[in-house]
XYZ file of C-alpha atoms in Angstrom:
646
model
C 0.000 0.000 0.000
C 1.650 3.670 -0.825
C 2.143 5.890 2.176
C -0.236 8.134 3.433
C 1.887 10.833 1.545
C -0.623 10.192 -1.840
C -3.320 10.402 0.274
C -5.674 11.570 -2.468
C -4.569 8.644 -5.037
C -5.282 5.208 -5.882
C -5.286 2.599 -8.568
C -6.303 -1.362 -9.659
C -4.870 -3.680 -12.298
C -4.803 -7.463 -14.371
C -6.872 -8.541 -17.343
C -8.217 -11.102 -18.903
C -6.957 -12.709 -22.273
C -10.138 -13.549 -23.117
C -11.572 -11.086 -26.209
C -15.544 -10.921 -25.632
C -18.377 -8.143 -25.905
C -18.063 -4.948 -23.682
C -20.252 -5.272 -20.547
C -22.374 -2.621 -20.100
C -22.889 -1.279 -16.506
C -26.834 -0.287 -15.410
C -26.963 2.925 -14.169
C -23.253 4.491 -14.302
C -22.588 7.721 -14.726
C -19.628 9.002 -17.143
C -17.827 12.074 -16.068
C -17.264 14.812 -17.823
C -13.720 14.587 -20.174
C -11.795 13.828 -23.181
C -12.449 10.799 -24.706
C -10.230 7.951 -23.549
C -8.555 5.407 -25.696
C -10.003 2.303 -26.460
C -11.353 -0.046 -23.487
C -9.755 -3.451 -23.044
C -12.352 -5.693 -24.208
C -13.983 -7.194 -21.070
C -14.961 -10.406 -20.581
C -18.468 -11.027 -18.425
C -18.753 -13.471 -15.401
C -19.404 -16.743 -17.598
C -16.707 -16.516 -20.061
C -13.914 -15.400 -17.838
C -15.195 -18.619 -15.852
C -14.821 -20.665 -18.651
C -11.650 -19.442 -19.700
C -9.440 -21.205 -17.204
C -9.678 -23.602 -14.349
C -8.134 -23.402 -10.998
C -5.744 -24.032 -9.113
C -2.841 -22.474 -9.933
C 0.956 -23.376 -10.321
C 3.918 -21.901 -11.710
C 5.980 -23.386 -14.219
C 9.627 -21.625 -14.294
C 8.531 -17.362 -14.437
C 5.189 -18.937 -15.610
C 1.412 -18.790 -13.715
C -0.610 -21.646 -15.260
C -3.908 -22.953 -14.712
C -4.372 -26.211 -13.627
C -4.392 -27.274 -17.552
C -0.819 -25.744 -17.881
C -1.874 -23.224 -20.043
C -0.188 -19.509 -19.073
C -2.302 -17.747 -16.537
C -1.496 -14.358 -16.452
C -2.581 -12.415 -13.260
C -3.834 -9.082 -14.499
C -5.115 -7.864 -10.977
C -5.777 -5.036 -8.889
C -6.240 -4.783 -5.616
C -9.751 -3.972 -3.632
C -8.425 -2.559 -0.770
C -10.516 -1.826 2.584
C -10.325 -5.073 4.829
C -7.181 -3.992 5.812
C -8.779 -1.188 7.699
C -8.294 2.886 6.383
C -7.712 4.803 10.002
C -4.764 6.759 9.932
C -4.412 6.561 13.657
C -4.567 9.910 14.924
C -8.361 11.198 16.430
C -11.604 9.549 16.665
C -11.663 6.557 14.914
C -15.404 7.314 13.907
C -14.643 10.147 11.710
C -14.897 9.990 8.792
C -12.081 12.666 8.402
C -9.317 10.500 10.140
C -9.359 7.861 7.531
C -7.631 7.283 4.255
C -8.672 10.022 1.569
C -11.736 10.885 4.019
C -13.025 6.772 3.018
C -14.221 5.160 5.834
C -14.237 1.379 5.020
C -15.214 -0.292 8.029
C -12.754 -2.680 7.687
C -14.670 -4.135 4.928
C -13.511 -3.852 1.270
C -14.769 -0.412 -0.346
C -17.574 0.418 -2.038
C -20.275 -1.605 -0.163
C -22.172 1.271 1.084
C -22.420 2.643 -2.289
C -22.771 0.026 -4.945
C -24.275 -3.501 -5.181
C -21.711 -6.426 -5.288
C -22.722 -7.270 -9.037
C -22.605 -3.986 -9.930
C -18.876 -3.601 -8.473
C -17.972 -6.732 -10.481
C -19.484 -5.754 -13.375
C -17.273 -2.656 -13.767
C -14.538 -4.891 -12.347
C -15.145 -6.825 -15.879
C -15.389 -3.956 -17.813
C -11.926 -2.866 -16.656
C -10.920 -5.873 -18.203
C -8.903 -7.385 -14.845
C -9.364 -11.486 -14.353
C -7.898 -11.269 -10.930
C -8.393 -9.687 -7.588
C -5.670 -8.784 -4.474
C -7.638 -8.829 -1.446
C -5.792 -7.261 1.371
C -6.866 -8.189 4.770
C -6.280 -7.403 8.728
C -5.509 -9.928 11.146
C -7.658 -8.103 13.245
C -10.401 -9.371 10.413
C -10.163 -12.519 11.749
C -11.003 -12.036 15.150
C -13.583 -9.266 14.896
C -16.587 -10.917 16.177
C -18.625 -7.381 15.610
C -21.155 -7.046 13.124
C -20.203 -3.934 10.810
C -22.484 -0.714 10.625
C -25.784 -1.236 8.666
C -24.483 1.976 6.573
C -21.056 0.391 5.783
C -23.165 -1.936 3.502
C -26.037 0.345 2.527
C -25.992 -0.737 -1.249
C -25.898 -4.667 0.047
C -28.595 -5.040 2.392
C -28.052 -9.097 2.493
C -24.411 -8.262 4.402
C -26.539 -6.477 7.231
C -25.165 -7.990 10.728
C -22.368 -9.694 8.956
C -19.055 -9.092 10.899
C -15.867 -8.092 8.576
C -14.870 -11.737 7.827
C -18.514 -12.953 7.200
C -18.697 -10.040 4.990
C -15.030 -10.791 3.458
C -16.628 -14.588 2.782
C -19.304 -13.142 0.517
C -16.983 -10.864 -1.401
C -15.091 -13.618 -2.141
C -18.008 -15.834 -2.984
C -19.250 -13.194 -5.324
C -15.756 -12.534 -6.790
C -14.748 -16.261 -7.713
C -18.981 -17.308 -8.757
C -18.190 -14.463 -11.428
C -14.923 -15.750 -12.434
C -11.921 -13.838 -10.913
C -9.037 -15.183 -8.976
C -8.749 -14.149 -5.776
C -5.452 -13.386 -3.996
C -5.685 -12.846 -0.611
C -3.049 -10.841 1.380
C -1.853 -10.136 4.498
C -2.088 -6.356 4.832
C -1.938 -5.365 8.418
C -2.530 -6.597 11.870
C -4.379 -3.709 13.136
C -6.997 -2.049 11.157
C -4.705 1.113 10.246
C -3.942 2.435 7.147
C -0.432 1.116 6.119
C 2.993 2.185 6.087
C 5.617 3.930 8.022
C 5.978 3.550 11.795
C 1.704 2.101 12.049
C 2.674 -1.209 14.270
C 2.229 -3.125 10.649
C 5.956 -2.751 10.039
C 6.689 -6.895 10.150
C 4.395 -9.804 9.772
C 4.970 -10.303 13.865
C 3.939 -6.444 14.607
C 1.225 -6.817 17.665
C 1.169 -10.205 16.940
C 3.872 -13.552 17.603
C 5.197 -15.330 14.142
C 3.319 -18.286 15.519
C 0.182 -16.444 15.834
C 0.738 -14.620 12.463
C 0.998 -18.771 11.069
C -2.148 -19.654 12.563
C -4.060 -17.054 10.973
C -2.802 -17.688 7.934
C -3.472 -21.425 8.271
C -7.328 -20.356 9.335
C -7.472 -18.308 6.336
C -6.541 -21.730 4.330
C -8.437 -24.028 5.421
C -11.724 -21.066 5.338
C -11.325 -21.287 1.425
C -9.891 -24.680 0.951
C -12.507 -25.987 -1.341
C -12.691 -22.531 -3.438
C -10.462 -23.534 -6.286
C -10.535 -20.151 -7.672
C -9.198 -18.250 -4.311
C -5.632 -19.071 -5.738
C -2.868 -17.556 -3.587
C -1.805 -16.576 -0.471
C 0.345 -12.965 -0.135
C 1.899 -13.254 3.031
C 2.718 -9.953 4.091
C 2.469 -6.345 3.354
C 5.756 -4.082 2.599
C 7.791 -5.565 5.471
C 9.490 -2.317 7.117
C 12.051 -1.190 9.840
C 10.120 -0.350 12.485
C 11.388 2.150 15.675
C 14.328 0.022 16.234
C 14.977 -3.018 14.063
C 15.396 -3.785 10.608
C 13.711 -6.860 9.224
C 16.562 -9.520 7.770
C 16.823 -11.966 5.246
C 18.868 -15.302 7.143
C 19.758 -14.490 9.991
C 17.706 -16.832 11.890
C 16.374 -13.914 14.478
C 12.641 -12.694 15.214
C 12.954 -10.314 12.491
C 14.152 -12.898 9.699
C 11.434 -12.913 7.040
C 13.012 -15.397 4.786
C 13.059 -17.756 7.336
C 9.291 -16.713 8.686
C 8.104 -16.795 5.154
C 9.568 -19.837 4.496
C 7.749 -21.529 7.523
C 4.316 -20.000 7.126
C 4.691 -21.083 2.855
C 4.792 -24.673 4.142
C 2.614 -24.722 6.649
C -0.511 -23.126 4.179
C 0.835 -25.932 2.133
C 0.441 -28.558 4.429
C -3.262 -27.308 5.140
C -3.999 -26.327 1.375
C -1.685 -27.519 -1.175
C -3.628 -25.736 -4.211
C -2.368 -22.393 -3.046
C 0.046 -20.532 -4.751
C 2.285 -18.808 -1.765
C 3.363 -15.374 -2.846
C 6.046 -13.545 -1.134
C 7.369 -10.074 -0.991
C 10.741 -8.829 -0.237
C 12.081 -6.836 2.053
C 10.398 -3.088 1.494
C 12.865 -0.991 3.462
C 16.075 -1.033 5.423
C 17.429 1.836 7.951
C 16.732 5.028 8.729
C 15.784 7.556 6.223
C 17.718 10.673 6.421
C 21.144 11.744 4.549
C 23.983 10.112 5.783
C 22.392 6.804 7.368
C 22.555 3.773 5.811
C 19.148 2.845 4.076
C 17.846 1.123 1.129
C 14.341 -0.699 -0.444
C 15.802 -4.194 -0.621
C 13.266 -5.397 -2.423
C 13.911 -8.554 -4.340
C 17.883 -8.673 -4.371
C 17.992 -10.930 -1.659
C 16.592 -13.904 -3.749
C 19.826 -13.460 -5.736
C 21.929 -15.696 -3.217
C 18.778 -17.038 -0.488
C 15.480 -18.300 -2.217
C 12.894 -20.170 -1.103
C 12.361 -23.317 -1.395
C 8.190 -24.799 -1.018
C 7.595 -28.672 0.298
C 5.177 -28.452 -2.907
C 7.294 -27.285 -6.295
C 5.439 -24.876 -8.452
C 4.019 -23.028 -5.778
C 6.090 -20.011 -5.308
C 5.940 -16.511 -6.421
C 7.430 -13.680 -5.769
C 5.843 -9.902 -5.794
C 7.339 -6.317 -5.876
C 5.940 -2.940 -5.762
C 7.279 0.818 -7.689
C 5.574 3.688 -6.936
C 7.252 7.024 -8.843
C 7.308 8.917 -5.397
C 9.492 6.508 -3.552
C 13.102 4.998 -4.776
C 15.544 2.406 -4.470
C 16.756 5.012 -1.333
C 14.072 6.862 -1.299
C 11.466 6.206 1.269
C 8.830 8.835 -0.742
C 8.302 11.160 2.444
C 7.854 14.706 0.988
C 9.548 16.180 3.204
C 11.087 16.676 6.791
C 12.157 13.539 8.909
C 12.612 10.393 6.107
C 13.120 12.703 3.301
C 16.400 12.444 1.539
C 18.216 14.050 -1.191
C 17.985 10.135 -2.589
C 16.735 10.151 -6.409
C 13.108 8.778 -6.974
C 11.567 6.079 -9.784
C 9.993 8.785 -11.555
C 13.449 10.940 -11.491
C 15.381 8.204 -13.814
C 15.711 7.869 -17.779
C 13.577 5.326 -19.060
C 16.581 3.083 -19.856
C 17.247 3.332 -15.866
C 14.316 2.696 -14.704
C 14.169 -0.517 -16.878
C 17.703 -1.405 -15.562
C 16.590 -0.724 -11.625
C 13.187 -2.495 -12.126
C 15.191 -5.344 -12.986
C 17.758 -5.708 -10.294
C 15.300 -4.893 -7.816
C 12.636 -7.405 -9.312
C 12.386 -8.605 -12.483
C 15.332 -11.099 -12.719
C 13.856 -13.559 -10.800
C 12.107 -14.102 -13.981
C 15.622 -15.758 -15.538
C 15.075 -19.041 -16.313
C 16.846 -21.840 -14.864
C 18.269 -20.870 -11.587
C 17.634 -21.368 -8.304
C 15.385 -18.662 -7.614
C 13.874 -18.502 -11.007
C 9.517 -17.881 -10.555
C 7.229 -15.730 -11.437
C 7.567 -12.009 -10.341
C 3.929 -10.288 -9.448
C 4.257 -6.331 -9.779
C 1.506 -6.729 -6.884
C 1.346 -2.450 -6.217
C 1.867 0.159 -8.650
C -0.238 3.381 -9.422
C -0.251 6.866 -10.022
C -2.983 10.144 -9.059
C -5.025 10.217 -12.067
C -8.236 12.319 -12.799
C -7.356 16.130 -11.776
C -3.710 15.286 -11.380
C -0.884 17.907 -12.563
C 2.357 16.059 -11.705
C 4.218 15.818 -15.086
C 6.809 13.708 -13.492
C 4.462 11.119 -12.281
C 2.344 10.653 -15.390
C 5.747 10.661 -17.330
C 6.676 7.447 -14.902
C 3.848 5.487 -15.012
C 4.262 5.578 -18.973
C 7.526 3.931 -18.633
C 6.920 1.879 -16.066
C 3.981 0.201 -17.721
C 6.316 0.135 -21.046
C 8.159 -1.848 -18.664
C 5.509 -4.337 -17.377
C 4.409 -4.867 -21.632
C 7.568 -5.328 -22.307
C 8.396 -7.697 -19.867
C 4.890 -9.728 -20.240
C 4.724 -9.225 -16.230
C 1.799 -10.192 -14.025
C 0.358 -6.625 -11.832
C -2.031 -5.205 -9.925
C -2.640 -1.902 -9.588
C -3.705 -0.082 -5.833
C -6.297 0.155 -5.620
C -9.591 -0.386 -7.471
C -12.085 1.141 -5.398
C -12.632 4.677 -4.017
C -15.200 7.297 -3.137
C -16.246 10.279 -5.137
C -18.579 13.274 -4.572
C -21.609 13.870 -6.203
C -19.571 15.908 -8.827
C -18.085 12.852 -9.906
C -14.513 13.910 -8.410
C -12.738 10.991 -6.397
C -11.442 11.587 -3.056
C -8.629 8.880 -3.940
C -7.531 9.854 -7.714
C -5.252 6.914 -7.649
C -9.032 4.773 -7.800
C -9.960 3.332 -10.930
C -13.266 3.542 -9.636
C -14.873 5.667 -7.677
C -18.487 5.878 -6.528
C -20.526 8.394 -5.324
C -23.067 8.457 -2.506
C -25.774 7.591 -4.997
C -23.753 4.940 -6.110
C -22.853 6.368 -9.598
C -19.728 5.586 -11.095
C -16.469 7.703 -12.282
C -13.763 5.307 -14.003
C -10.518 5.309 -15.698
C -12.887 4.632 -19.076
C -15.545 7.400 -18.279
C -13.521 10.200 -19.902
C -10.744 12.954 -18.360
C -8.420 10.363 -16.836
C -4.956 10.618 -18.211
C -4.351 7.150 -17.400
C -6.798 5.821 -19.387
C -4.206 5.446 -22.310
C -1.715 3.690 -20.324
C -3.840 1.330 -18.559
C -5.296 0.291 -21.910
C -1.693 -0.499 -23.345
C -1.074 -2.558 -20.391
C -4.102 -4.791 -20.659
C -4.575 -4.935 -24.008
C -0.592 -5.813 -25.033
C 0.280 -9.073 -26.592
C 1.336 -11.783 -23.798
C 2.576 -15.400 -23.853
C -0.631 -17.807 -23.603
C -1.675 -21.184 -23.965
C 0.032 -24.305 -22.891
C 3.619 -23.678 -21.031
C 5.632 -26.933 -20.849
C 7.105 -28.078 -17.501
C 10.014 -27.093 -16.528
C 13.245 -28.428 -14.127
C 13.629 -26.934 -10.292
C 16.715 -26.167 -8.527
C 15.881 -25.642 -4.623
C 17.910 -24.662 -1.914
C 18.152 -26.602 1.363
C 19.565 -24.100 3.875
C 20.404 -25.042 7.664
C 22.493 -22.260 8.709
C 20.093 -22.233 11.675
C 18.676 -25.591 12.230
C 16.274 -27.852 10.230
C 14.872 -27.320 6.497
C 12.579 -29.892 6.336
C 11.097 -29.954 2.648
C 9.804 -33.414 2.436
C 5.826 -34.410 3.110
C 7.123 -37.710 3.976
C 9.686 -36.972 6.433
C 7.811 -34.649 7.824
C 5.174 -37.088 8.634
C 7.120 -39.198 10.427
C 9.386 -39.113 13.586
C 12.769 -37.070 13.728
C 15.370 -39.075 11.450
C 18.444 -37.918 12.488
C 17.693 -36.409 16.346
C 20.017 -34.033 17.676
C 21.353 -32.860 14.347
C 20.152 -30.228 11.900
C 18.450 -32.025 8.969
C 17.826 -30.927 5.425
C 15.349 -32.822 2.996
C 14.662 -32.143 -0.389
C 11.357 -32.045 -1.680
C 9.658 -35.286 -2.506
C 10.038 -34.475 -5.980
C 13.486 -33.533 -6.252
C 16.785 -35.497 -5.049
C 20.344 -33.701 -3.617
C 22.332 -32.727 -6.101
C 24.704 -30.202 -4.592
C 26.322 -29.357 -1.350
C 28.309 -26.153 -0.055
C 31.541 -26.881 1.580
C 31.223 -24.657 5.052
C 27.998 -23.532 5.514
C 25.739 -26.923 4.848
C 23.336 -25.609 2.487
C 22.557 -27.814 -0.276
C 21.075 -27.765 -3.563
C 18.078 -30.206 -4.692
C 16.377 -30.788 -8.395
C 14.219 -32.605 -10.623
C 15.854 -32.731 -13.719
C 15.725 -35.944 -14.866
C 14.381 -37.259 -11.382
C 14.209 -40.746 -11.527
C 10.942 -42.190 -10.508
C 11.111 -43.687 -6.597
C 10.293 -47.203 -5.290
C 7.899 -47.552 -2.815
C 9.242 -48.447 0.604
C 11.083 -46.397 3.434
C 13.991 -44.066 2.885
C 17.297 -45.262 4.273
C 19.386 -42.951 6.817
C 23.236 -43.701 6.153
C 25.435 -42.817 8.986
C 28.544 -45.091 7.941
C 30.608 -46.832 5.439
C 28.694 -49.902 5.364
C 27.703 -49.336 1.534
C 31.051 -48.180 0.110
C 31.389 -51.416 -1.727
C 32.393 -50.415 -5.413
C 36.031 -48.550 -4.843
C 36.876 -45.966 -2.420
C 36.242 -42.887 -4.260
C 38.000 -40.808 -1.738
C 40.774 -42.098 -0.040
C 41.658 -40.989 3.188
C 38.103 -39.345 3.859
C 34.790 -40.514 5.923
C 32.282 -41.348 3.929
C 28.385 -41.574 3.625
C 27.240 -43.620 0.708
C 23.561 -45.007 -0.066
C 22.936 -48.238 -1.034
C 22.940 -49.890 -4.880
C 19.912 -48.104 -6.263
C 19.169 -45.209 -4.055
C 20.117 -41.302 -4.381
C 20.924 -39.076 -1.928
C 17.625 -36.905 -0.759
C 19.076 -35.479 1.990
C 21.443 -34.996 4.486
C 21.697 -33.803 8.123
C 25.106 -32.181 10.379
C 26.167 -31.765 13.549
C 28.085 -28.167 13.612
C 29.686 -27.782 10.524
C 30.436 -32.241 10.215
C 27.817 -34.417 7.770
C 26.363 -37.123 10.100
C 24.322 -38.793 7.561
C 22.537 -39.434 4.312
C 18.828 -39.758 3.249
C 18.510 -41.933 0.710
C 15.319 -43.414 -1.087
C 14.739 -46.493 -3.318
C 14.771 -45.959 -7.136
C 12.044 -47.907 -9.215
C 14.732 -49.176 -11.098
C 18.357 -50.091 -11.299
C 20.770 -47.092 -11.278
C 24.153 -46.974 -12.836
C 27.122 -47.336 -10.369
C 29.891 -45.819 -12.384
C 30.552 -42.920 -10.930
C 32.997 -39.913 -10.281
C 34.398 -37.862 -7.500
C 34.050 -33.748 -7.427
C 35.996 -32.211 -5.057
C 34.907 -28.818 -3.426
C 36.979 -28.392 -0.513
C 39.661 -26.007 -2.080
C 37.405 -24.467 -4.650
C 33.887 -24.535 -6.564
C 33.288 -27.307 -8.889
C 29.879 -27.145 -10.509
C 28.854 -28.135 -13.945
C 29.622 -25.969 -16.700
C 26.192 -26.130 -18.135
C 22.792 -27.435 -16.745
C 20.922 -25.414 -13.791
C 21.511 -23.434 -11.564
C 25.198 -22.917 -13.090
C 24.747 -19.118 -13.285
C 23.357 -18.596 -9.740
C 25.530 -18.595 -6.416
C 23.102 -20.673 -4.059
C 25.734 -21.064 -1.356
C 27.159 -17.435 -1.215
C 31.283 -16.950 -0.272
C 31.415 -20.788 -0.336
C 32.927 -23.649 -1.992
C 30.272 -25.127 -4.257
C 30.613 -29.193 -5.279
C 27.396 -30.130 -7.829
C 26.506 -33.167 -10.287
C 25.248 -32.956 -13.342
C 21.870 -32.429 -13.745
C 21.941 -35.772 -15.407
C 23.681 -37.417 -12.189
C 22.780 -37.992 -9.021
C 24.528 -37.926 -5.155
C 25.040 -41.254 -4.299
C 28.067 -40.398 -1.569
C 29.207 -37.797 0.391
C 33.032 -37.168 1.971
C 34.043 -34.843 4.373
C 37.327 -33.878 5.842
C 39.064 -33.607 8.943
C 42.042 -32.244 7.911
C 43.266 -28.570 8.724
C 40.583 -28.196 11.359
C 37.791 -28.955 8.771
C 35.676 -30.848 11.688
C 34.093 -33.571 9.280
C 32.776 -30.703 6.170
C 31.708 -31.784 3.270
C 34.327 -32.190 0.696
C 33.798 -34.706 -2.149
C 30.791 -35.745 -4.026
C 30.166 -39.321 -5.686
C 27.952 -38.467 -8.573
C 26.530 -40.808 -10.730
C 24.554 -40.779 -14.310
C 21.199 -41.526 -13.852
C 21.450 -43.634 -17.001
């Protein structure tokens, strides 16, 4: 969500593919203007229903529907459940709330315009997809919202926020839209800055933050078309702290992130899980360190799902703010720090990439989809050259790049002059309910948004594609398999990494114990138990390293994990392969320098950063494991047996 800076601004965004008949809306009311450019052809409830099928996976920088064909989110985001006090006065008036919109902690709009009416112009806007922030707060708030916060929707009367968040959704998915559904804020105040939403364990404990989430999963389990789970909103320094990416702390959200992914997995394993980077670092003022973070964490530390093909990541640009920049105005957290909207176009393209877009890259370890999940710009009655000038590149950018967004946010008030009290809105509605949009003439944006949901994208079927994972236990377990983690402790007393059930180990680091998994060429496993190696017993065909402890599966079983004691391997997971496995194998030695394939995944990317690197081919597998003593090495991995798969 921007800052309370563009206070009078707002903004939605994703299509559909689909090209069908315009819907008309009953009742709406055009505002005065120039004529806007063309309208992205919209597609009504039934076809956009018919035109894909949930869930939804990724494969490589790919959304797909669950008949693999590309599923492109084209979204924007109906904000309001997240709650719209500012914080400061009485919490009643209307005046102390975002843009002078009072939601209720309900999403906007209710008070003024029937649900099929909203969805209808949602349609016409020509978005298949819907971010739907939320408060935790939401899901305890046993009070039954204000008969006026749902004037226009008598049937919500006496509905509390949630039961009134379970009929938006109902309403949303019957017509066809995919529903997102994010963690916003714990409290219901308008996000960001120093609001006590800074970190997903803000006035809450990580734990309770996971059992929300896990509530929120198993509330829409059988809802095929409620398709992801956002985790958390712009993740910010608070008073004190910074948030961190691996450091194992209370303020680690890779490692929080990575815990609540699995656990909505575990409860609902259609979900996609959708995570955010860091938002901001430090303290805003010249000559302090600070930075947005963003995505340029993933570069070296990605996550890695217990289900693969579940993982995306988002981003958001807003002109005002920067890569240093936290967008305050002015006084304390401005800073002479250049803005979005202040670079070339070639710049911005170049920063929107390093912050962002590369995850897109195919074949590394963090390669997945990238979801521009916030962007906007003030548009009806707005003046600022630079800002319109930005949001022209920017969504050059997003065409160019064929990359899923959502626009903030969708819905806003207006007066009964038609003029929005959020201009960032694509739609606004009055008190009579009638409605001033981005395609009702005198909205600048109008142009812009139409290139963006009208430009060519990929479509149709997108063919599978390899993984390459990261198993990380700088701070204790990473347990990525269903069926160890259904079972008791394998290796007790020792951190333990597993691969998912889909992939096998096919890389280790040589002081640090992270670990790389795939499925390229995964050979099909035999039923029966996986075997824990903690000795030499099945080095039977040559001693591949001489002089070295060893931990070797049996005949016709790969390595699928492995777990340490400090920085020594203890033992080896293997599991049974349906069929007979090669033997023939070969050493690679890491413990004096990297020695990875020079072509196949993950070559590119450094998934064990300022460490020596040993990996197989991506037509190999692990089937031993040395480590060394020597020099004061205490047991770390040094050697790998790989062997072809065939």
């Amino acid at each position: 969500m921007r800052t309370a800076r563009s206070a009078v601004q707002g903004i939605p965004a994703l299509l559909v593919a689909v090209v069908l008949l315009l819907v008309a809306v009953p009742g709406a009311v055009a505002a005065p203007g120039t004529a806007p450019a063309p309208a992205p052809a919209a597609a009504p409830g039934h076809a956009l229903a018919a035109s894909w099928t949930g869930p939804l996976s990724t494969r490589g920088r790919y959304i797909v529907d669950a008949d693999g064909n590309r599923f492109k989110l084209r979204s924007g985001n109906w904000a309001g459940a997240q709650g719209t006090y500012t914080g400061s006065g009485d919490a009643d008036d209307v005046a102390n709330h975002q843009a002078h919109q009072k939601s209720n902690n309900i999403p906007l709009g209710l008070d003024r315009a029937p649900l099929a009416r909203i969805l209808a112009d949602f349609h016409r806007l020509g978005i298949n997809s819907v971010r739907l922030p939320f408060a935790n707060a939401l899901v305890h708030d046993r009070t039954p919202v204000p008969d006026a916060a749902v004037a226009a929707n008598p049937q919500l009367k006496g509905e509390t926020p949630l039961e009134v968040f379970d009929a938006v959704i109902a309403a949303l998915t019957a017509d066809g839209f995919a529903v997102i559904l994010n963690n916003h804020t714990t409290g219901y105040r308008f996000c960001c800055g120093l609001d006590g939403n800074e970190r997903w364990n803000s006035g809450q404990s990580t734990a309770q933050w996971i059992d929300d989430w896990v509530f929120m999963a198993e509330r829409y389990r059988d809802n095929k078309r409620v398709v992801g789970a956002d985790l958390r909103n712009e993740v910010r320094r608070d008073t004190w702290d910074d948030a961190n990416w691996g450091m194992g702390d209370d303020h680690d959200e890779y490692t929080a992130f990575e815990q609540a992914g699995n656990r909505i997995l575990q409860t609902d394993p259609d979900l996609l899980i959708v995570m955010e980077g860091i938002n901001w670092q430090g303290i805003p003022a010249n000559g302090l360190p600070h930075q947005r973070p963003d995505l340029k964490p993933v570069r070296t530390l990605s996550h890695t799902l217990i289900d693969s093909g579940k993982l995306v990541y988002s981003v958001h640009f807003y002109g005002y703010t920067g890569p240093a920049n936290s967008g305050a105005g002015s006084g304390p957290g401005s800073t002479d720090d250049p803005r979005y909207q202040d670079f070339t176009p070639e710049k911005l393209a170049e920063v929107v990439r390093d912050e962002g877009l590369f995850v897109t890259e195919e074949g590394t370890h963090f390669t997945a989809p990238v979801w521009v999940s916030e962007f906007g710009a003030g548009g009806r009655g707005s003046t600022d050259a630079k800002e319109k000038a930005w949001f022209a590149n920017f969504t050059d950018i997003l065409v160019k790049n064929d990359t899923d967004f959502a626009q903030w946010p969708l819905v806003g008030w207006s007066d009964d002059q038609g003029t929005p009290n959020d201009n960032w809105a694509l739609l606004s509605y009055d008190a009579a309910g009638r409605r001033t949009g981005v395609e009702d003439g005198g909205d600048w944006r109008a142009t812009d948004w139409n290139k963006l949901v009208n430009a060519p994208s990929r479509s149709g079927p997108v063919a599978p594609v390899d993984h390459w994972n990261i198993v990380y236990l700088d701070h204790g377990d990473w347990n990525l398999s269903r069926t160890m983690l259904a079972g008791a402790d394998w290796s007790p007393g020792n951190a333990k990494g597993n691969c998912p059930d889909t992939e096998r180990l096919i890389g280790l680091g040589h002081g640090h114990g992270r670990g790389l998994c795939t499925d390229a060429a995964e050979p099909r496993k035999a039923a029966g138990d996986w075997q824990r190696v903690d000795d030499e017993r099945y080095v039977q065909q040559g001693d591949w390293a001489v002089g070295y402890d060893k931990r070797q599966c049996p005949v016709d079983s790969f390595a699928v994990g492995y777990s340490m004691k400090g920085p020594a391997i203890v033992s080896l997971l293997c599991a049974p392969a349906a069929a007979p496995l090669p033997t023939a194998g070969r050493s690679v030695w890491f413990d004096r320098g990297d020695n990875r394939p020079a072509t196949g995944g993950a070559r590119g990317s450094d998934w064990s950063e300022k460490d020596y690197k040993g990996q197989c081919a991506d037509t190999e597998y692990v089937a031993g494991v040395a480590m060394t003593w020597k020099s004061a090495q205490q047991g770390r991995p040094a050697a790998l047996l790989c062997r072809a798969l065939t």
